[in-house]
Short mmCIF file of C-alpha atoms (C1' of nucleotides) in Angstrom, two decimals:
data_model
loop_
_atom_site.label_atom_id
_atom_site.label_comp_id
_atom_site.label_asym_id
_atom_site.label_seq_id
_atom_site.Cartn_x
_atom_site.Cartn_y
_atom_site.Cartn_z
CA UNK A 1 -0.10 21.12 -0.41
CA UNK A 2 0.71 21.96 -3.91
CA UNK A 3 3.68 21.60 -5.77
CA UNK A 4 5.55 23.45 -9.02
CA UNK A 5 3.15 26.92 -8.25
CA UNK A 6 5.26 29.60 -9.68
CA UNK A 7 3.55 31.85 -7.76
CA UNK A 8 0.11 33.12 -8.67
CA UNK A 9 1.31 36.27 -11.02
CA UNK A 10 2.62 36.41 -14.56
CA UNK A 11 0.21 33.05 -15.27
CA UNK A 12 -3.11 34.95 -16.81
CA UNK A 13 -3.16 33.97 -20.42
CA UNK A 14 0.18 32.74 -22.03
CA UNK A 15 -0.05 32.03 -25.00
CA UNK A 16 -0.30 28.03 -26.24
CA UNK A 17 3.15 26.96 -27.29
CA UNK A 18 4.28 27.63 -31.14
CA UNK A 19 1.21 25.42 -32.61
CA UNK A 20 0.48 22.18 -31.45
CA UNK A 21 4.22 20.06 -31.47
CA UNK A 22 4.70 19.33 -28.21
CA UNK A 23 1.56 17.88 -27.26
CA UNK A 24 2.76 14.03 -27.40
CA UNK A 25 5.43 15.78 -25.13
CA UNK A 26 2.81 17.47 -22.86
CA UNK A 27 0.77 14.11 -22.14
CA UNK A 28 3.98 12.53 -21.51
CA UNK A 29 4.94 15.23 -18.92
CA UNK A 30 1.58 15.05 -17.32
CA UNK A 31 1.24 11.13 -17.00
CA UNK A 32 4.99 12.34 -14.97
CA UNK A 33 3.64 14.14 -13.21
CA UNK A 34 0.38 12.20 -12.10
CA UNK A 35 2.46 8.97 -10.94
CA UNK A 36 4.54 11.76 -8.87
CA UNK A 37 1.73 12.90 -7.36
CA UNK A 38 -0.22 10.13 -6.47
CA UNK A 39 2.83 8.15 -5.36
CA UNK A 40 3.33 11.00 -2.86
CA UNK A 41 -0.18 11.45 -2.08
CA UNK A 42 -1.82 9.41 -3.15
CA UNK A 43 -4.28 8.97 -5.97
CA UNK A 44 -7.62 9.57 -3.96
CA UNK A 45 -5.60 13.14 -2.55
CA UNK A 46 -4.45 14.19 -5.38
CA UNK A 47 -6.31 17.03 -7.62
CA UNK A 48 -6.16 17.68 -11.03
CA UNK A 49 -5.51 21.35 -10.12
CA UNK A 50 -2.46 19.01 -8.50
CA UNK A 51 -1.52 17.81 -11.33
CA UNK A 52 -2.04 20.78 -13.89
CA UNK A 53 0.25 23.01 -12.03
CA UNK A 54 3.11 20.57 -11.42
CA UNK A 55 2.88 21.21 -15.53
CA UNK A 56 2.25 24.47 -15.73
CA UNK A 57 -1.12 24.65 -16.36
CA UNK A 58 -4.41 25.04 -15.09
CA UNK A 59 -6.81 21.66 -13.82
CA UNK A 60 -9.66 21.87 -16.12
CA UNK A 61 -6.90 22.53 -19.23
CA UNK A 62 -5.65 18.65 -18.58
CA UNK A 63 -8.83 17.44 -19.75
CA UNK A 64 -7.71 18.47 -23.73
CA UNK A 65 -4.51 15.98 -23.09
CA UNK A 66 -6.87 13.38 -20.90
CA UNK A 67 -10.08 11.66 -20.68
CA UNK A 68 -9.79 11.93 -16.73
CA UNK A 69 -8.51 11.31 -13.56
CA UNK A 70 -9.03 7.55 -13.54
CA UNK A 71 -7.23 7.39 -16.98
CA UNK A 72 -4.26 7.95 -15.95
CA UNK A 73 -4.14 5.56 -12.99
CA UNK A 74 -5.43 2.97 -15.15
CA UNK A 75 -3.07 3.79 -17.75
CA UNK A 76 0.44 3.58 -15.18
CA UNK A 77 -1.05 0.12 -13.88
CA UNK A 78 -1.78 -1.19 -16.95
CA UNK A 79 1.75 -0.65 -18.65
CA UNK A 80 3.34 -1.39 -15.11
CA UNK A 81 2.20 -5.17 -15.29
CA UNK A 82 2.68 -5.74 -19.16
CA UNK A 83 6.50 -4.36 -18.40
CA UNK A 84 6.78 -6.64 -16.07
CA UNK A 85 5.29 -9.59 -17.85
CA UNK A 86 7.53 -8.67 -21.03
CA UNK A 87 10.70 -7.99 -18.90
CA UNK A 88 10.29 -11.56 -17.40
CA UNK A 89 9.37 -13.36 -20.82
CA UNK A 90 13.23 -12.00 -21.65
CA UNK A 91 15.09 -13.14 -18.66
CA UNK A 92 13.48 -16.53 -19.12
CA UNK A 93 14.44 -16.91 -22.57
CA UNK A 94 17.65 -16.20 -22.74
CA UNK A 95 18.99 -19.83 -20.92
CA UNK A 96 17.16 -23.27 -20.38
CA UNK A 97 18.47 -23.90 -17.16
CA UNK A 98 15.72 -23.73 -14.05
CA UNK A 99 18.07 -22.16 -11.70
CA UNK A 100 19.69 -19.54 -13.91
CA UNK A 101 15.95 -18.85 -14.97
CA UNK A 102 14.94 -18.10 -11.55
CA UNK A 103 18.18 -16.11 -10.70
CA UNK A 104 17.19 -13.63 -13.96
CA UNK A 105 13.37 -13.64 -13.57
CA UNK A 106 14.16 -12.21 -10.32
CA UNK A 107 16.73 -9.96 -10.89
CA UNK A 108 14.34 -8.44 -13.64
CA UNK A 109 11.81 -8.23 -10.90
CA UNK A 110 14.28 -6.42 -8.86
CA UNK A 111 15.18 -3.97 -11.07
CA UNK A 112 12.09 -2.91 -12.19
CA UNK A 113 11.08 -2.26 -8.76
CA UNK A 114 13.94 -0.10 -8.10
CA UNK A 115 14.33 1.51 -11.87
CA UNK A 116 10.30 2.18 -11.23
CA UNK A 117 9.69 2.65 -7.85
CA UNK A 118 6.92 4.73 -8.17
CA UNK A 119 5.26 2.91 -11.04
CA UNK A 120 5.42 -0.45 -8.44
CA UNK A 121 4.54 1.29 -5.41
CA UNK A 122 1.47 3.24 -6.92
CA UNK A 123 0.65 -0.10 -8.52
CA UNK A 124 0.62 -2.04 -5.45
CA UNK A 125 -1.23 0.71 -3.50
CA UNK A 126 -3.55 1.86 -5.58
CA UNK A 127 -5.68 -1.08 -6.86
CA UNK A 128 -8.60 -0.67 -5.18
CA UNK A 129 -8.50 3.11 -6.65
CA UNK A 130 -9.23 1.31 -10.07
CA UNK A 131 -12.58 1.46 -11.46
CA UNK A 132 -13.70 -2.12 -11.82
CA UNK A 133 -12.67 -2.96 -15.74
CA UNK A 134 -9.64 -1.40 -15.31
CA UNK A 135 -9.20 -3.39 -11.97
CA UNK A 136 -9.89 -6.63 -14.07
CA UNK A 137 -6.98 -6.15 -16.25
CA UNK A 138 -4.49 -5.38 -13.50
CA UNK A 139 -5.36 -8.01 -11.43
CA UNK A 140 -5.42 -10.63 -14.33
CA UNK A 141 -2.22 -9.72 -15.76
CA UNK A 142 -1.01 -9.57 -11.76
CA UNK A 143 -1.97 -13.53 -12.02
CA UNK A 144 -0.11 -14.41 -15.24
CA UNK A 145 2.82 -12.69 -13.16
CA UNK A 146 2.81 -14.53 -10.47
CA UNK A 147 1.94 -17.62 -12.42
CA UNK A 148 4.89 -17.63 -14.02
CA UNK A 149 7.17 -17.69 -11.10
CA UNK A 150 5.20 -20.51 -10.21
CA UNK A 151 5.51 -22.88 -12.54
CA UNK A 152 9.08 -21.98 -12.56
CA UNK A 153 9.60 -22.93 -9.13
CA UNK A 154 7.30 -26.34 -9.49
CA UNK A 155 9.58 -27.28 -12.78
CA UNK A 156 12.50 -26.63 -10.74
CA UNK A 157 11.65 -28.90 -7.87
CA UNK A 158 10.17 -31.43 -9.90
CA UNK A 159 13.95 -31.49 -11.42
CA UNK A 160 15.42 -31.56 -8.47
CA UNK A 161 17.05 -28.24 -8.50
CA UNK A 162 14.72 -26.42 -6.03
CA UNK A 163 13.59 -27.78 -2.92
CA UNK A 164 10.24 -26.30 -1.10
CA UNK A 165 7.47 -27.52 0.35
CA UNK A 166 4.95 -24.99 -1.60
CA UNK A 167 6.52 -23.50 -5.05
CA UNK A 168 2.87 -20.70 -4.26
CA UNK A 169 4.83 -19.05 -0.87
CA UNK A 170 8.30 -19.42 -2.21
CA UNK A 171 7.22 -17.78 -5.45
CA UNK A 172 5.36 -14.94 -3.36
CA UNK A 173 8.24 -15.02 -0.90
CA UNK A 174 10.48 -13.79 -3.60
CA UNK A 175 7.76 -11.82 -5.28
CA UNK A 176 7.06 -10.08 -2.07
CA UNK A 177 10.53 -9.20 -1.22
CA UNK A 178 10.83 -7.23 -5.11
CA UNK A 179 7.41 -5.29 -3.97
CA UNK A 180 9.22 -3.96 -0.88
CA UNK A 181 12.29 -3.01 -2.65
CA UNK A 182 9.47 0.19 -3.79
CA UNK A 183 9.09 1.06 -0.77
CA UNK A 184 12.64 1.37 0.64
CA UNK A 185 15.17 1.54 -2.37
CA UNK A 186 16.50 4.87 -3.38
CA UNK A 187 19.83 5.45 -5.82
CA UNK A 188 22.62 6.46 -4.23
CA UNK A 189 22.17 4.11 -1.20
CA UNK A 190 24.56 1.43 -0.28
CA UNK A 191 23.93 -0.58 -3.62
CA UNK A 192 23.20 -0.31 -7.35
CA UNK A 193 20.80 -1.31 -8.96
CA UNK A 194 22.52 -4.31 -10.24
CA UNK A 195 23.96 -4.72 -7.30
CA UNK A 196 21.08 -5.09 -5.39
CA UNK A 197 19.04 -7.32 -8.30
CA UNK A 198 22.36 -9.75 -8.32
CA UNK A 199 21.49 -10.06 -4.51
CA UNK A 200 18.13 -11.11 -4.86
CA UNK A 201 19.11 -13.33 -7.37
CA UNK A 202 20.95 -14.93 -4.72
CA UNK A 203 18.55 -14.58 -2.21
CA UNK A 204 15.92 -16.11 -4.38
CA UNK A 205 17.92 -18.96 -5.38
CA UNK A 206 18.29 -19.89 -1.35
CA UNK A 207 14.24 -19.67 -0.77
CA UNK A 208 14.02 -22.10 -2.67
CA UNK A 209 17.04 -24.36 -1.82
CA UNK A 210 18.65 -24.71 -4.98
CA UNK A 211 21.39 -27.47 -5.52
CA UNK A 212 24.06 -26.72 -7.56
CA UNK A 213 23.92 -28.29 -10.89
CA UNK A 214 25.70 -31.23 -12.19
CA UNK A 215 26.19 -35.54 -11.76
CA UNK A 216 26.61 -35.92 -8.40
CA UNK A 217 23.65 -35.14 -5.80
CA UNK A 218 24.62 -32.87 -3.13
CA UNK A 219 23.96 -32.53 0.48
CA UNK A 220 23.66 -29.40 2.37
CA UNK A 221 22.35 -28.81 5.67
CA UNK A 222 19.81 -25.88 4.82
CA UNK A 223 16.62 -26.71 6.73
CA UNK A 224 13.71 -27.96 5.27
CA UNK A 225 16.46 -28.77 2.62
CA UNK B 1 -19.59 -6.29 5.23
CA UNK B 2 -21.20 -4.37 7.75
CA UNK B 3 -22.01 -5.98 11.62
CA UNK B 4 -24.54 -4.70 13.69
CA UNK B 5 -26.82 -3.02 11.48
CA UNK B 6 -30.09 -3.34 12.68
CA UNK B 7 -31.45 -2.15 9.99
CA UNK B 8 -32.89 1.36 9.03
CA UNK B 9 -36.13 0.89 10.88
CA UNK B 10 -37.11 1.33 14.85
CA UNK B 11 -34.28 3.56 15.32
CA UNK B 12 -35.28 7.06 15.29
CA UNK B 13 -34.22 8.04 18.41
CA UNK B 14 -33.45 4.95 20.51
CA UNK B 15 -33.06 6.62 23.70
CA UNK B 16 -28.94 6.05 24.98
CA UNK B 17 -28.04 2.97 27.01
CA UNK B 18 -28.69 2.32 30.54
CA UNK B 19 -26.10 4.52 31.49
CA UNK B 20 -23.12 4.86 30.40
CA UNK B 21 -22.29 1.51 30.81
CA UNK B 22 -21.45 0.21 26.86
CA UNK B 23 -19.80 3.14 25.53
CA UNK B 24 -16.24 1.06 25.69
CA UNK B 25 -18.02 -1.48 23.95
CA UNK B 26 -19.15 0.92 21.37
CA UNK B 27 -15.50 2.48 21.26
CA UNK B 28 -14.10 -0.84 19.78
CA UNK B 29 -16.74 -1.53 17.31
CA UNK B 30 -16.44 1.22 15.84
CA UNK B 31 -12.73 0.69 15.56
CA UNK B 32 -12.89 -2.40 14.16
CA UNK B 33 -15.42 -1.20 11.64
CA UNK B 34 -13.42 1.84 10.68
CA UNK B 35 -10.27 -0.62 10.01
CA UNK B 36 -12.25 -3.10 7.58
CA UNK B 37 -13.72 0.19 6.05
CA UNK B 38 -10.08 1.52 5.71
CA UNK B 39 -9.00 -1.71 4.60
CA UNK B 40 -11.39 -2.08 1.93
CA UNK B 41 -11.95 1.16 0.25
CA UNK B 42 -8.75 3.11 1.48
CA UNK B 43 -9.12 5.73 4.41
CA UNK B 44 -9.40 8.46 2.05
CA UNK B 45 -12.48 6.85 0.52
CA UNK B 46 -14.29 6.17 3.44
CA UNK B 47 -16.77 8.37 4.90
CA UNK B 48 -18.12 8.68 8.63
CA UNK B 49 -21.27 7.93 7.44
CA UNK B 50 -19.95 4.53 6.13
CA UNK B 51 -18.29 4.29 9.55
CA UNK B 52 -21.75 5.25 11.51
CA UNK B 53 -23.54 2.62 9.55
CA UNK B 54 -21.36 -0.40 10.05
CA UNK B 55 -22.25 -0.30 13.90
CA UNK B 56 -25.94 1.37 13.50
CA UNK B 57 -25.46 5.25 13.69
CA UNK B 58 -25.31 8.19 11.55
CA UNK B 59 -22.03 9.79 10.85
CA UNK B 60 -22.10 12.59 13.47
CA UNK B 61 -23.08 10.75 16.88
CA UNK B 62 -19.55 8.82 16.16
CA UNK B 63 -18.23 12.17 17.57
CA UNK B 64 -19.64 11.11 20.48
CA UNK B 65 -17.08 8.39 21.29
CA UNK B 66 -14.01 9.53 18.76
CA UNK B 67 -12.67 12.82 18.31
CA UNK B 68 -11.56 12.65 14.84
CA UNK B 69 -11.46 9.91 11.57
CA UNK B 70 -7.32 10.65 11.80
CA UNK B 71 -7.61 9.60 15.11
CA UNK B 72 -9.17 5.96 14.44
CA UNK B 73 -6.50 6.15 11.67
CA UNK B 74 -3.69 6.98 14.34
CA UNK B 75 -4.59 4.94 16.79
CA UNK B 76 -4.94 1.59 14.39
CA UNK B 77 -1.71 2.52 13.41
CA UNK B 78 0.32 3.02 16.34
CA UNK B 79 -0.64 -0.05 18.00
CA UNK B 80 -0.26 -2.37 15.25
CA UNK B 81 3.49 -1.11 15.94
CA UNK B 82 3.35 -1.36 19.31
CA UNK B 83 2.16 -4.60 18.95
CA UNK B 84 4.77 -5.90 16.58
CA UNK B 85 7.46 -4.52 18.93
CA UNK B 86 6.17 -6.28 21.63
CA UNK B 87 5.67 -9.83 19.97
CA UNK B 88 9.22 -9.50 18.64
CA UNK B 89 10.67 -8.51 22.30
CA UNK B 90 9.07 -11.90 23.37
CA UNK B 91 10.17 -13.97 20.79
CA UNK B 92 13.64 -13.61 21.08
CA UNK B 93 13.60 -13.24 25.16
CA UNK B 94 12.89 -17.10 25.01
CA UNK B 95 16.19 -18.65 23.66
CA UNK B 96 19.90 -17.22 23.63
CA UNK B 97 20.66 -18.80 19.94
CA UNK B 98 20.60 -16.49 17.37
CA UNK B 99 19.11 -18.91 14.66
CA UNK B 100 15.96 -19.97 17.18
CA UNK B 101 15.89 -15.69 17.83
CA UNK B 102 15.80 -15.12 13.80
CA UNK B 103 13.36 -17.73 13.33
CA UNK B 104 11.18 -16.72 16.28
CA UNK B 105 11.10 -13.53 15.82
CA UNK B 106 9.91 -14.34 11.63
CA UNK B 107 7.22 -16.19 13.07
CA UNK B 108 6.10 -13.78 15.09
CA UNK B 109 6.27 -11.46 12.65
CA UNK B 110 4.11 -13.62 10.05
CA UNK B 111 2.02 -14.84 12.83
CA UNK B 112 1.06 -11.17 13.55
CA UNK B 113 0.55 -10.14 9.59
CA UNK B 114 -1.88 -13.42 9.03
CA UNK B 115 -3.84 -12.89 12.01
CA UNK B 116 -3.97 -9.11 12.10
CA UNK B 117 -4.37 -8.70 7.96
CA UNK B 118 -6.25 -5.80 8.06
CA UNK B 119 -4.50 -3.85 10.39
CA UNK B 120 -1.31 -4.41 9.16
CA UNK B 121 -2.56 -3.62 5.50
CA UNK B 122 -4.10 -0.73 6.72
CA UNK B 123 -1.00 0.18 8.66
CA UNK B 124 1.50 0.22 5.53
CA UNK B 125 -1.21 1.28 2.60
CA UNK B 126 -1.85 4.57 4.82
CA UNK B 127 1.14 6.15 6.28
CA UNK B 128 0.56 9.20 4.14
CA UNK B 129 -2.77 9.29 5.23
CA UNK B 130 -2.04 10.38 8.71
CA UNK B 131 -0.95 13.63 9.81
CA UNK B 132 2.76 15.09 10.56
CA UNK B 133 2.46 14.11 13.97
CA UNK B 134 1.33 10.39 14.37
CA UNK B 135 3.02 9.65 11.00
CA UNK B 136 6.46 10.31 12.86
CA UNK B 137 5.35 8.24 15.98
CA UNK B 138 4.82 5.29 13.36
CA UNK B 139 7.92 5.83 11.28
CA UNK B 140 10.13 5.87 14.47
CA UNK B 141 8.33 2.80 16.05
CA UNK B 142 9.11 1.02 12.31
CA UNK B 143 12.53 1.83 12.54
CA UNK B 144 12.52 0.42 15.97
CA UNK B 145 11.05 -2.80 14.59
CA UNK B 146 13.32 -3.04 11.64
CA UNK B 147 16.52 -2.57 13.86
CA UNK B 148 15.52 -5.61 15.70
CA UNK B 149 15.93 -7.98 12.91
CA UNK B 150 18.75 -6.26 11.35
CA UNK B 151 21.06 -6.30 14.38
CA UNK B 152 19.87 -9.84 15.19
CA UNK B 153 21.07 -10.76 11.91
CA UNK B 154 24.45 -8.54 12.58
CA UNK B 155 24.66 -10.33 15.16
CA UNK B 156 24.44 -13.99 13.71
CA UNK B 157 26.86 -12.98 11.24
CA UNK B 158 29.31 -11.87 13.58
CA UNK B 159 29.07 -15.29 15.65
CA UNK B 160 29.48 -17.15 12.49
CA UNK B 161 26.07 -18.44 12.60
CA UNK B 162 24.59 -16.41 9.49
CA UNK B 163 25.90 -15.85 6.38
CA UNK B 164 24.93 -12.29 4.11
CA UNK B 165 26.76 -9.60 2.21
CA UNK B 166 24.19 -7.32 3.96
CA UNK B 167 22.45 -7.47 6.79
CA UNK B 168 19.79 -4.66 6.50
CA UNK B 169 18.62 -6.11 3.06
CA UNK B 170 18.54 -9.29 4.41
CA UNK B 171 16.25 -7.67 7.10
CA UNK B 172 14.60 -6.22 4.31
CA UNK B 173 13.40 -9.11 2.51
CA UNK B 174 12.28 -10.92 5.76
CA UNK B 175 9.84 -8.18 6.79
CA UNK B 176 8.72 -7.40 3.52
CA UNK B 177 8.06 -11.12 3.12
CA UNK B 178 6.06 -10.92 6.21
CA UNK B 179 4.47 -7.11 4.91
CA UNK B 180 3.12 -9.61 1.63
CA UNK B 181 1.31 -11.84 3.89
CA UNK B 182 -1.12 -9.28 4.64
CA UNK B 183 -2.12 -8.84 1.23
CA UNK B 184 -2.63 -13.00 -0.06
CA UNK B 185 -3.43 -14.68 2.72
CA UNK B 186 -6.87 -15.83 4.17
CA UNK B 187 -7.69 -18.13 7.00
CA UNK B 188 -8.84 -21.78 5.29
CA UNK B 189 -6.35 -22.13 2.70
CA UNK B 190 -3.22 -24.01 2.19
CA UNK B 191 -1.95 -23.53 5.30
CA UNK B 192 -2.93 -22.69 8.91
CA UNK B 193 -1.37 -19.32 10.07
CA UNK B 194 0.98 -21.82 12.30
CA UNK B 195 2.12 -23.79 9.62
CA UNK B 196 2.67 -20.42 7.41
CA UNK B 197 4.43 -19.07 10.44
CA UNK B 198 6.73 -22.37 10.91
CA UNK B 199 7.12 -21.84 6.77
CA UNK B 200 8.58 -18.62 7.04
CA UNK B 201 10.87 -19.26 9.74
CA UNK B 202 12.58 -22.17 7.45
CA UNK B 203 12.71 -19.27 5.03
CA UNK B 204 14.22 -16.51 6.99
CA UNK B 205 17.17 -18.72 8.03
CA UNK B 206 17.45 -19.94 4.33
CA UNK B 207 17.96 -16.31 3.21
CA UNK B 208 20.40 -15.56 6.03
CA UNK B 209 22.60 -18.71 5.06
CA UNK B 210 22.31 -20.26 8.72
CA UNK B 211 24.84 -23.00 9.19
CA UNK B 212 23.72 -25.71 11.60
CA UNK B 213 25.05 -25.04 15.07
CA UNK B 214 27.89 -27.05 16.53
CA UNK B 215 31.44 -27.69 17.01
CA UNK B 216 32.21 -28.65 13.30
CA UNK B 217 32.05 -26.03 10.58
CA UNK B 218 29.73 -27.91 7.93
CA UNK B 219 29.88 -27.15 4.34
CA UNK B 220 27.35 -26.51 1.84
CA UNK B 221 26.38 -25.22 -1.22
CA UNK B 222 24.32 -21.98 -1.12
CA UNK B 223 25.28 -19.09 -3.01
CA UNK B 224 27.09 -16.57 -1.04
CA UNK B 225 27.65 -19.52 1.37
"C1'" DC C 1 -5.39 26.84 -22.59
"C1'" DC C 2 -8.37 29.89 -19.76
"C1'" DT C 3 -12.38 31.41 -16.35
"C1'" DA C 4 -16.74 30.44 -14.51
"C1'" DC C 5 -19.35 27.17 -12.62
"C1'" DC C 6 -22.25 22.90 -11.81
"C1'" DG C 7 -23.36 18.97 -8.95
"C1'" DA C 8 -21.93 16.18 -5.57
"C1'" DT C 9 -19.40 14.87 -1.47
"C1'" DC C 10 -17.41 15.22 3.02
"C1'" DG C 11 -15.59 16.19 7.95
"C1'" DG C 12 -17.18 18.31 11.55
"C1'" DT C 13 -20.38 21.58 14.47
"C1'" DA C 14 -24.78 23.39 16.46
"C1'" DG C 15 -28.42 22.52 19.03
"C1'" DG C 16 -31.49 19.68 20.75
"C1'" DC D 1 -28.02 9.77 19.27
"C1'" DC D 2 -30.56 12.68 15.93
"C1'" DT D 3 -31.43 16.41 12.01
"C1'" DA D 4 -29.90 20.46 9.85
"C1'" DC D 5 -26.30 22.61 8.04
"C1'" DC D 6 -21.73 25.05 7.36
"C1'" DG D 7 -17.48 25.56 4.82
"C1'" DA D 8 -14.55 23.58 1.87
"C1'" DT D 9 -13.15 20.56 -1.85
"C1'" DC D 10 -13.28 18.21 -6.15
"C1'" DG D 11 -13.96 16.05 -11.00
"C1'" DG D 12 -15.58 17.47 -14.89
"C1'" DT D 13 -18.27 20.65 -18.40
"C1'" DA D 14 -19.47 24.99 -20.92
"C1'" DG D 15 -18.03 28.30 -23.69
"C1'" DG D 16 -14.78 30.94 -25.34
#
DNA sequence: CCTACCGATCGGTAGG
DNA sequence: CCTACCGATCGGTAGG
């Protein structure tokens, strides 16, 4: 059940490392570790005798790197959503147009969720692991997420770029689709990363029925189009 | 969030039912109280004592009517797939044209994830949860499922009808679509789970690029039209 | 960073 | 269907 055990000899009492420098390094390696874990596990499964060992330590010796257990799932969740929040702030900037905006907001979305598959998956699993405050902050930055693809999609139909009958389930229709990318993308597979974002871009852009840009109004014979 | 507590008083030792006769009855209630239990605080996290008190009893008499808490875990699980199989192999048995298959077969598939939220939360939160064993008798009966769509949509392409650079993401995104549902939706909102269901469908045939049948090939304007 | 250990919890069994 | 209880596990602390 565990994982990096080197075996249970030639561990008794090595010495700390040459004086305290690697310890930013250390927490680093252990918050690594952790999301491994309990993306494999699961949070609730996993111990911190777990997670010392798959750094080379003992459990109770985590506890001079971390406050505890729930710290560190707080801590992945936390950063998870403000990374996603900032990443989309940045696609959405960098053009006016509604369309193009929803073709980058999602291939951000994309790519996060295959760049940090673990991060989203444990994030999407794990919620009701959270201790309540911590659960507040996930789940309010989780709204200002969703909100913004949203209002994106409202803006776009009230242009006339986008055509839905609820901006809510197209924008969790696309949102949705991202989340499962966790679940099932691995490198190496059939498409790259920007491969596979550039096709959601597409496939977002057809949930929501856009036109193509310009003068002249278009038909096409999409339903609900 | 319990049911049929009847409180902590007059039940030392209620003597067992005439007979026999209700243990079946008993079977599914606790069931469906270890599912919302699972649902709510993770399988992990819940106890057969929280079990045994949702329907009235302390923790060990549920060994009377289940052999194990992996097997209520097992057993939500597998038929949950079974069930999903099933709905699918009657939604496309009805019609011959691949669009009204793809679009059946979505609604069936969102029909089942709004109606059966908690099982089919349960069923993708906790396949680590189960053992070696039942977790393979899920994963095959998934793959089963996800072959379905992703040959129906093979198959639209090849007949001209659909329109994708890749058929197994564009299975993909409609089941994990449907997989979202189960997390956001709740009976008395926006929409009725008929109307989400009818939603969907539009939206599955949007994301494979279905061209109106006909003699006539018809133009339009989707990306990766 | 370690060992020793506390306090609490839990799935399941024994025996009635 | 109950109480009593076993055996095991776990997060975290004490003290070095």
């Amino acid at each position: 059940m565990s994982t990096a055990q080197g075996g249970p000899y030639e561990r008794a009492h090595r010495p700390t490392r040459p004086e305290g420098a690697p310890t930013v390094d250390r927490r680093s390696a252990i918050r690594q570790a952790a999301l491994r874990l309990f993306a494999s596990q699961g949070y609730r499964s996993t111990t911190m005798t777990d997670i010392g060992a798959a750094v080379g330590i003992r459990g109770p010796s985590l506890y001079k790197h971390v406050a505890s257990k729930h710290e560190l799932l707080a801590e992945i969740m936390i950063d998870t959503m403000d990374q996603l929040i900032a990443d989309n702030a940045a696609a959405v900037a960098g053009t006016d147009d509604v369309r193009e905006q929803l073709r980058r907001s999602t291939e951000a979305h994309i790519r996060y969720h295959a760049r940090h598959r673990l991060e989203a998956f444990v994030g999407n699993r794990e919620i009701g692991s959270l201790e309540q405050a911590d659960q507040d902050r996930v789940l309010s930055r989780r709204s200002d997420y969703e909100r913004r693809f949203r209002e994106l999609i409202e803006r776009g139909v009230a242009e006339g770029a986008f055509c839905v009958r609820s901006a809510r389930i197209a924008s969790y229709s696309i949102l949705d689709m991202g989340i499962g990318v966790s679940s099932w993308f691995h490198e190496g597979g059939e498409f790259s990363v920007d491969q596979l974002a550039y096709h959601y871009g597409d496939t977002a852009l057809r949930i929501v029925g856009a036109r193509h840009p310009g003068p002249a109004p278009q038909e096409h014979d999409l339903p609900l189009g």
